[in-house]
Tab-separated table of C-alpha atoms in Angstrom:
chain	number	residue	atom	x	y	z
A	424	MET	CA	19.318	80.110	5.156
A	425	THR	CA	22.079	77.778	6.292
A	426	ALA	CA	22.737	76.800	9.907
A	427	LEU	CA	25.876	78.920	9.847
A	428	GLN	CA	23.907	82.008	8.780
A	429	LYS	CA	21.288	81.400	11.471
A	430	ASN	CA	24.050	81.071	14.048
A	431	ALA	CA	25.648	84.314	12.827
A	432	TRP	CA	22.362	86.226	13.151
A	433	TYR	CA	21.815	84.657	16.570
A	434	ASN	CA	25.272	85.801	17.719
A	435	LEU	CA	24.643	89.361	16.514
A	436	GLY	CA	21.254	89.355	18.242
A	437	VAL	CA	22.729	88.236	21.564
A	438	ILE	CA	25.500	90.838	21.291
A	439	ALA	CA	22.983	93.597	20.520
A	440	LEU	CA	20.818	92.506	23.459
A	441	THR	CA	23.844	92.487	25.766
A	442	LEU	CA	24.971	95.977	24.729
A	443	CYS	CA	21.424	97.346	25.028
A	444	THR	CA	21.051	95.839	28.506
A	445	ILE	CA	24.306	97.381	29.671
A	446	GLY	CA	23.405	100.717	28.086
A	447	VAL	CA	20.030	100.778	29.865
A	448	LEU	CA	21.456	99.701	33.232
A	449	ILE	CA	24.451	102.068	33.371
A	450	PRO	CA	22.405	105.161	34.435
A	451	VAL	CA	20.818	103.263	37.333
A	452	ALA	CA	23.403	100.689	38.332
A	453	GLY	CA	26.697	102.315	37.384
A	454	LYS	CA	29.509	99.797	37.140
A	455	GLY	CA	27.076	97.118	38.304
A	456	ALA	CA	25.611	97.303	34.798
A	457	LEU	CA	28.648	95.386	33.600
A	458	GLY	CA	26.896	92.316	34.957
A	459	GLY	CA	24.924	92.574	31.717
A	460	PHE	CA	27.907	90.959	30.028
A	461	GLY	CA	26.547	87.769	31.538
A	462	PHE	CA	24.048	87.671	28.658
A	463	LEU	CA	26.973	86.636	26.464
A	464	GLY	CA	26.726	83.212	28.065
A	465	VAL	CA	23.688	82.611	25.850
A	466	LEU	CA	26.129	82.419	22.928
A	467	GLY	CA	26.930	78.972	24.257
A	468	LEU	CA	23.616	77.756	22.835
A	469	GLY	CA	24.903	78.386	19.285
A	470	PRO	CA	25.904	74.746	18.633
A	471	LEU	CA	22.199	73.837	18.814
A	472	PHE	CA	21.920	75.238	15.273
A	473	PHE	CA	24.212	72.457	14.076
A	474	ARG	CA	22.233	69.512	15.411
A	475	LYS	CA	22.217	66.682	12.915
A	476	ARG	CA	18.900	65.975	11.276
A	477	SER	CA	18.294	62.856	9.257
A	478	GLY	CA	18.634	63.298	5.502
A	479	GLN	CA	19.787	66.893	5.770
A	480	VAL	CA	23.243	68.381	5.323
A	481	VAL	CA	23.781	70.803	8.198
A	482	LEU	CA	27.329	71.920	7.379
A	483	ASP	CA	29.136	71.169	4.131
A	484	GLU	CA	32.616	71.959	2.827
A	485	ARG	CA	31.681	75.463	1.618
A	486	ASP	CA	30.180	76.327	5.005
A	487	ARG	CA	33.344	75.120	6.740
A	488	SER	CA	35.488	77.154	4.354
A	489	ILE	CA	33.420	80.272	5.078
A	490	ALA	CA	33.556	79.619	8.832
A	491	ASN	CA	37.339	79.181	8.783
A	492	LEU	CA	37.882	82.377	6.836
A	493	SER	CA	35.537	84.256	9.175
A	494	TRP	CA	37.351	83.097	12.314
A	495	ASN	CA	40.700	84.089	10.798
A	496	PHE	CA	39.307	87.524	9.964
A	497	ALA	CA	37.760	87.916	13.432
A	498	PHE	CA	40.954	87.011	15.270
A	499	ALA	CA	42.978	89.356	13.059
A	500	ILE	CA	40.640	92.240	13.934
A	501	PHE	CA	40.662	91.252	17.602
A	502	TRP	CA	44.458	91.282	17.611
A	503	VAL	CA	44.606	94.752	16.074
A	504	VAL	CA	42.038	96.094	18.569
A	505	ALA	CA	43.744	94.414	21.536
A	506	VAL	CA	47.178	95.725	20.619
A	507	MET	CA	45.797	99.198	19.964
A	508	PHE	CA	44.134	99.387	23.379
A	509	ALA	CA	46.919	97.686	25.325
A	510	ALA	CA	49.789	99.561	23.740
A	511	LEU	CA	48.337	102.928	22.742
A	512	VAL	CA	45.022	103.846	24.338
A	513	SER	CA	45.811	102.674	27.888
A	514	ALA	CA	49.103	104.585	27.915
A	515	SER	CA	47.576	107.747	26.495
A	516	VAL	CA	44.603	107.706	28.910
A	517	TYR	CA	46.286	106.538	32.141
A	518	GLY	CA	49.886	107.476	31.419
A	519	SER	CA	52.827	105.136	31.149
A	520	ASP	CA	53.117	104.897	34.950
A	521	GLY	CA	49.384	104.896	35.608
A	522	ALA	CA	47.129	102.039	36.655
A	523	VAL	CA	44.268	100.634	34.611
A	524	PRO	CA	41.133	100.189	36.781
A	525	VAL	CA	40.127	96.613	37.479
A	526	TRP	CA	36.648	97.052	35.986
A	527	ILE	CA	38.229	97.992	32.644
A	528	VAL	CA	40.408	94.886	32.697
A	529	GLN	CA	37.325	92.786	33.500
A	530	SER	CA	35.296	94.421	30.754
A	531	SER	CA	38.085	94.015	28.213
A	532	VAL	CA	37.666	90.241	28.388
A	533	PHE	CA	34.018	90.507	27.406
A	534	VAL	CA	34.622	93.260	24.863
A	535	GLY	CA	37.221	91.015	23.233
A	536	MET	CA	34.668	88.223	23.073
A	537	ILE	CA	32.137	90.592	21.519
A	538	VAL	CA	34.664	91.760	18.909
A	539	ILE	CA	35.525	88.201	17.905
A	540	TYR	CA	31.940	86.940	17.702
A	541	ALA	CA	30.629	90.079	15.999
A	542	MET	CA	33.397	90.213	13.376
A	543	SER	CA	33.111	86.508	12.692
A	544	SER	CA	29.326	86.706	12.306
A	545	ILE	CA	29.502	89.747	10.030
A	546	ALA	CA	32.177	88.068	7.893
A	547	ILE	CA	29.989	84.973	7.578
A	548	LEU	CA	26.961	86.997	6.471
A	549	VAL	CA	29.019	89.069	4.013
A	550	GLN	CA	30.524	85.954	2.425
A	551	TYR	CA	27.108	84.360	1.977
A	552	GLY	CA	25.802	87.676	0.675
A	553	ARG	CA	28.464	87.698	-2.018
A	554	GLY	CA	27.356	84.242	-3.125
A	555	ALA	CA	24.848	83.588	-5.845
A	556	ALA	CA	21.214	84.481	-5.588
A	557	ASP	CA	18.782	81.599	-5.568
A	558	GLY	CA	18.577	79.903	-8.903
A	559	GLN	CA	16.372	77.160	-10.326
B	767	MET	CA	38.898	72.172	0.500
B	768	GLY	CA	37.195	74.492	-1.922
B	769	SER	CA	38.239	77.999	-2.665
B	770	ASN	CA	36.808	81.437	-3.069
B	771	GLY	CA	39.867	82.794	-4.866
B	772	LYS	CA	40.321	84.704	-8.109
B	773	SER	CA	40.857	81.526	-10.113
B	774	GLU	CA	37.135	80.744	-9.922
B	775	SER	CA	36.320	82.769	-13.024
B	776	SER	CA	38.815	80.753	-15.074
B	777	ILE	CA	37.071	77.475	-14.321
B	778	LYS	CA	33.661	76.997	-15.852
B	779	ASN	CA	31.246	74.187	-15.156
B	780	ARG	CA	28.287	72.577	-16.865
B	781	ILE	CA	26.407	71.546	-13.736
B	782	ARG	CA	23.229	73.393	-14.660
B	783	ARG	CA	23.258	71.927	-18.180
B	784	LEU	CA	23.919	68.431	-16.848
B	785	ARG	CA	21.094	68.761	-14.321
B	786	PHE	CA	18.614	69.575	-17.030
B	787	ASP	CA	19.954	66.734	-19.171
B	788	HIS	CA	19.267	64.354	-16.279
B	789	ASP	CA	15.490	64.591	-16.109
B	790	GLU	CA	15.631	68.209	-14.980
B	791	MET	CA	17.143	67.252	-11.666
B	792	THR	CA	16.537	69.956	-9.072
B	793	GLN	CA	19.333	71.646	-7.160
B	794	GLN	CA	18.049	70.031	-3.965
B	795	GLN	CA	18.114	66.556	-5.509
B	796	LEU	CA	21.674	67.056	-6.708
B	797	ALA	CA	22.675	68.482	-3.316
B	798	ASP	CA	21.236	65.449	-1.541
B	799	ARG	CA	23.046	63.064	-3.861
B	800	VAL	CA	26.481	64.634	-3.440
B	801	GLY	CA	26.072	65.507	0.235
B	802	VAL	CA	26.101	69.305	0.260
B	803	SER	CA	23.521	72.037	0.836
B	804	ARG	CA	21.429	73.534	-1.955
B	805	GLN	CA	23.177	76.861	-1.394
B	806	THR	CA	26.472	75.246	-2.316
B	807	ILE	CA	25.020	73.938	-5.597
B	808	ILE	CA	23.745	77.455	-6.329
B	809	ALA	CA	27.197	78.910	-5.653
B	810	LEU	CA	28.851	76.229	-7.814
B	811	GLU	CA	26.553	76.877	-10.764
B	812	ALA	CA	27.175	80.610	-10.509
B	813	GLY	CA	30.941	80.065	-10.477
B	814	LYS	CA	31.184	81.605	-7.010
B	815	TYR	CA	32.722	78.547	-5.421
B	816	LEU	CA	35.279	75.965	-6.485
B	817	PRO	CA	34.563	72.528	-5.034
B	818	SER	CA	37.066	70.236	-3.384
B	819	LEU	CA	38.389	67.388	-5.515
B	820	PRO	CA	36.241	64.745	-3.728
B	821	LEU	CA	33.111	66.820	-4.321
B	822	ALA	CA	34.049	67.366	-7.970
B	823	PHE	CA	34.399	63.595	-8.397
B	824	ARG	CA	31.054	62.994	-6.678
B	825	LEU	CA	29.391	65.486	-9.006
B	826	ALA	CA	30.885	63.812	-12.069
B	827	ALA	CA	29.893	60.363	-10.786
B	828	THR	CA	26.336	61.536	-10.160
B	829	PHE	CA	25.997	62.600	-13.788
B	830	GLY	CA	27.889	59.559	-15.035
B	831	VAL	CA	30.499	61.634	-16.869
B	832	ARG	CA	34.190	62.365	-16.524
B	833	ILE	CA	35.289	65.191	-14.255
B	834	GLU	CA	36.530	67.234	-17.228
B	835	ASP	CA	33.047	67.020	-18.733
B	836	VAL	CA	31.770	68.911	-15.697
B	837	PHE	CA	34.592	71.399	-15.146
B	838	GLN	CA	36.626	73.115	-17.834
B	839	MET	CA	39.626	75.376	-17.420
B	840	GLN	CA	39.367	78.604	-19.401
B	841	VAL	CA	42.879	79.360	-20.644
B	842	PRO	CA	43.482	83.068	-21.413
B	843	GLU	CA	44.317	83.861	-25.062
B	844	SER	CA	47.642	85.380	-24.043
B	845	GLU	CA	48.723	81.955	-22.744
B	846	THR	CA	47.475	79.947	-25.705
B	847	SER	CA	49.150	82.196	-28.280
B	848	ALA	CA	52.544	81.980	-26.537
């Protein structure tokens, strides 16, 4: 498994942990459960997977190509989701003259982050999955 | 930079053959020599990835052959008959 794959699995794990934490806390803490988004800060440890080790290639040109394509895909999805919620869902739920609650605006920042990291990680794993099986 | 496009299937390579002709070099040994991961060598041999030009030259240099001895373009019959 390459460093990029490990990082992708790590990202998905952190996101799953964050969503589970929020889901568990909501019944007892209400909106305070949104503090669970703080777990996303652990994503910042991802670069540790790319530490240089002597005599070992951590990230080569194919990995970079896969990473670039994955980020492009993730931002495209994020843009579609953001536009859909900003332009359609918010107006249909709160009305064109309504007001979006502050906690939703706050959460949308973290949800956007989750969408980008999750889509990017899934795209990375799918691209590696489409690659060749181990040979000789 | 390499590509994952449709043109991959039209370019074949003899990396696996050349490895075996060079004292049965392992994928890891070849990867270390050209500076990529073993997974990339696996993808190259399977025709799932087209290398960048610098990597293609490094591969050819490692085997001591010309670049066209490693990679060959497969021209469709419809183009050759025209």
